[in-house]
PDB file of C-alpha atoms in Angstrom:
ATOM      1  CA  UNK A 859     -44.851  38.306  17.917  1.00 52.00           C
ATOM      2  CA  UNK A 860     -43.742  37.920  20.581  1.00 56.00           C
ATOM      3  CA  UNK A 861     -46.492  38.166  23.217  1.00 56.00           C
ATOM      4  CA  UNK A 862     -48.907  36.390  20.489  1.00 49.00           C
ATOM      5  CA  UNK A 863     -47.052  33.471  20.903  1.00 47.00           C
ATOM      6  CA  UNK A 864     -47.311  33.874  24.595  1.00 54.00           C
ATOM      7  CA  UNK A 865     -50.945  34.285  24.451  1.00 47.00           C
ATOM      8  CA  UNK A 866     -51.352  31.617  21.614  1.00 50.00           C
ATOM      9  CA  UNK A 867     -49.345  29.394  24.333  1.00 54.00           C
ATOM     10  CA  UNK A 868     -51.254  30.434  26.835  1.00 50.00           C
ATOM     11  CA  UNK A 869     -55.295  29.966  25.605  1.00 58.00           C
ATOM     12  CA  UNK A 870     -53.845  26.513  24.053  1.00 50.00           C
ATOM     13  CA  UNK A 871     -52.870  25.518  27.821  1.00 47.00           C
ATOM     14  CA  UNK A 872     -55.692  27.314  29.153  1.00 46.00           C
ATOM     15  CA  UNK A 873     -58.593  25.335  27.585  1.00 51.00           C
ATOM     16  CA  UNK A 874     -56.458  21.660  27.786  1.00 51.00           C
ATOM     17  CA  UNK A 875     -57.127  22.270  31.233  1.00 51.00           C
ATOM     18  CA  UNK A 876     -60.376  23.392  31.333  1.00 50.00           C
ATOM     19  CA  UNK A 877     -61.088  20.006  29.030  1.00 50.00           C
ATOM     20  CA  UNK A 878     -59.767  18.147  31.454  1.00 51.00           C
ATOM     21  CA  UNK A 879     -61.690  19.326  34.438  1.00 51.00           C
ATOM     22  CA  UNK A 880     -64.815  19.456  32.829  1.00 56.00           C
ATOM     23  CA  UNK A 881     -64.671  15.831  31.523  1.00 85.00           C
ATOM     24  CA  UNK A 882     -65.239  14.449  35.566  1.00 90.00           C
ATOM     25  CA  UNK A 883     -68.668  13.852  37.264  1.00 93.00           C
ATOM     26  CA  UNK A 884     -69.473  12.945  41.131  1.00 93.00           C
ATOM     27  CA  UNK A 885     -71.237  10.155  42.182  1.00 94.00           C
ATOM     28  CA  UNK A 886     -72.541  10.101  45.902  1.00 95.00           C
ATOM     29  CA  UNK A 887     -75.318   8.746  48.545  1.00 95.00           C
ATOM     30  CA  UNK A 888     -76.169   7.728  51.665  1.00 95.00           C
ATOM     31  CA  UNK A 889     -75.660   3.687  52.877  1.00 94.00           C
ATOM     32  CA  UNK A 890     -78.508   2.462  55.295  1.00 91.00           C
ATOM     33  CA  UNK A 891     -80.777   0.018  56.384  1.00 92.00           C
ATOM     34  CA  UNK A 892     -83.575   0.011  58.423  1.00 92.00           C
ATOM     35  CA  UNK A 893     -81.810   0.614  61.277  1.00 93.00           C
ATOM     36  CA  UNK A 894     -79.929   3.330  60.181  1.00 94.00           C
ATOM     37  CA  UNK A 895     -77.499   4.614  58.445  1.00 95.00           C
ATOM     38  CA  UNK A 896     -73.823   2.695  57.863  1.00 94.00           C
ATOM     39  CA  UNK A 897     -70.556   3.997  59.348  1.00 95.00           C
ATOM     40  CA  UNK A 898     -67.550   3.530  58.718  1.00 94.00           C
ATOM     41  CA  UNK A 899     -68.326   1.640  55.295  1.00 94.00           C
ATOM     42  CA  UNK A 900     -65.179   1.329  52.258  1.00 95.00           C
ATOM     43  CA  UNK A 901     -66.758   1.870  48.834  1.00 96.00           C
ATOM     44  CA  UNK A 902     -64.608   1.140  45.361  1.00 96.00           C
ATOM     45  CA  UNK A 903     -65.134   2.770  42.202  1.00 96.00           C
ATOM     46  CA  UNK A 904     -63.596   0.455  39.325  1.00 96.00           C
ATOM     47  CA  UNK A 905     -62.271   0.617  35.452  1.00 92.00           C
ATOM     48  CA  UNK A 906     -59.274   0.799  34.524  1.00 90.00           C
ATOM     49  CA  UNK A 907     -58.416   2.428  37.709  1.00 93.00           C
ATOM     50  CA  UNK A 908     -59.609   2.355  41.009  1.00 95.00           C
ATOM     51  CA  UNK A 909     -61.247   5.138  43.505  1.00 96.00           C
ATOM     52  CA  UNK A 910     -62.026   4.486  46.858  1.00 96.00           C
ATOM     53  CA  UNK A 911     -64.365   6.831  49.310  1.00 96.00           C
ATOM     54  CA  UNK A 912     -65.512   5.135  52.831  1.00 96.00           C
ATOM     55  CA  UNK A 913     -69.098   6.463  54.330  1.00 96.00           C
ATOM     56  CA  UNK A 914     -69.108   9.072  56.603  1.00 96.00           C
ATOM     57  CA  UNK A 915     -70.909   8.734  60.399  1.00 96.00           C
ATOM     58  CA  UNK A 916     -74.218  10.098  58.651  1.00 96.00           C
ATOM     59  CA  UNK A 917     -72.984   6.883  55.831  1.00 95.00           C
ATOM     60  CA  UNK A 918     -72.599   9.678  53.961  1.00 95.00           C
ATOM     61  CA  UNK A 919     -69.837   8.646  50.622  1.00 96.00           C
ATOM     62  CA  UNK A 920     -68.682  11.315  48.503  1.00 96.00           C
ATOM     63  CA  UNK A 921     -66.779   9.884  44.447  1.00 95.00           C
ATOM     64  CA  UNK A 922     -65.362  13.332  43.512  1.00 94.00           C
ATOM     65  CA  UNK A 923     -64.154  14.294  39.974  1.00 92.00           C
ATOM     66  CA  UNK A 924     -64.196  10.832  39.001  1.00 93.00           C
ATOM     67  CA  UNK A 925     -62.857  10.916  34.397  1.00 93.00           C
ATOM     68  CA  UNK A 926     -66.675  10.643  32.764  1.00 93.00           C
ATOM     69  CA  UNK A 927     -67.026   6.408  31.722  1.00 93.00           C
ATOM     70  CA  UNK A 928     -68.184   3.304  32.593  1.00 95.00           C
ATOM     71  CA  UNK A 929     -67.125   2.004  36.244  1.00 96.00           C
ATOM     72  CA  UNK A 930     -67.906  -1.024  38.868  1.00 96.00           C
ATOM     73  CA  UNK A 931     -69.534   0.247  42.207  1.00 96.00           C
ATOM     74  CA  UNK A 932     -68.709  -2.571  45.110  1.00 96.00           C
ATOM     75  CA  UNK A 933     -69.643  -2.192  48.721  1.00 94.00           C
ATOM     76  CA  UNK A 934     -68.604  -4.919  50.931  1.00 88.00           C
ATOM     77  CA  UNK A 935     -69.070  -4.234  54.784  1.00 88.00           C
ATOM     78  CA  UNK A 936     -69.686  -6.463  57.656  1.00 88.00           C
ATOM     79  CA  UNK A 937     -72.357  -8.202  58.052  1.00 89.00           C
ATOM     80  CA  UNK A 938     -73.755  -7.742  54.566  1.00 90.00           C
ATOM     81  CA  UNK A 939     -73.974  -8.952  51.417  1.00 91.00           C
ATOM     82  CA  UNK A 940     -71.474  -7.435  48.530  1.00 92.00           C
ATOM     83  CA  UNK A 941     -73.806  -5.293  46.388  1.00 92.00           C
ATOM     84  CA  UNK A 942     -71.781  -4.942  43.000  1.00 95.00           C
ATOM     85  CA  UNK A 943     -73.648  -2.063  40.936  1.00 94.00           C
ATOM     86  CA  UNK A 944     -72.322  -1.179  36.940  1.00 95.00           C
ATOM     87  CA  UNK A 945     -72.607   2.773  36.993  1.00 92.00           C
ATOM     88  CA  UNK A 946     -72.064   5.619  34.062  1.00 94.00           C
ATOM     89  CA  UNK A 947     -70.453   8.910  35.219  1.00 93.00           C
ATOM     90  CA  UNK A 948     -71.255  11.746  32.968  1.00 91.00           C
ATOM     91  CA  UNK A 949     -69.573  15.102  32.073  1.00 88.00           C
ATOM     92  CA  UNK A 950     -70.363  17.674  35.096  1.00 86.00           C
ATOM     93  CA  UNK A 951     -73.051  15.157  36.080  1.00 89.00           C
ATOM     94  CA  UNK A 952     -73.620  14.287  39.789  1.00 89.00           C
ATOM     95  CA  UNK A 953     -74.926  10.646  40.220  1.00 85.00           C
ATOM     96  CA  UNK A 954     -77.071  10.541  43.217  1.00 89.00           C
ATOM     97  CA  UNK A 955     -77.632   7.889  44.636  1.00 87.00           C
TER      98      UNK A 955
END
């Protein structure tokens, strides 16, 4: 009986962990203008929480393991107008910008 209880507990915990893992997505992209990539730009992704990412030397950015839901993406860097966009992150999906 004790082994059955342990197995049930293990399966329950595993399913809870997997369900949380599967309900996240990714946002990635490249910031560039007519001259080339825009490195060092801080991007913020907001809903109940705020997530931050920064573009690398090639302008690439990545938000990984973001819970599914609706977000506001804000991009604001020196010398450019602020960009605000509404996004929807879906489970197990990558949104390419």
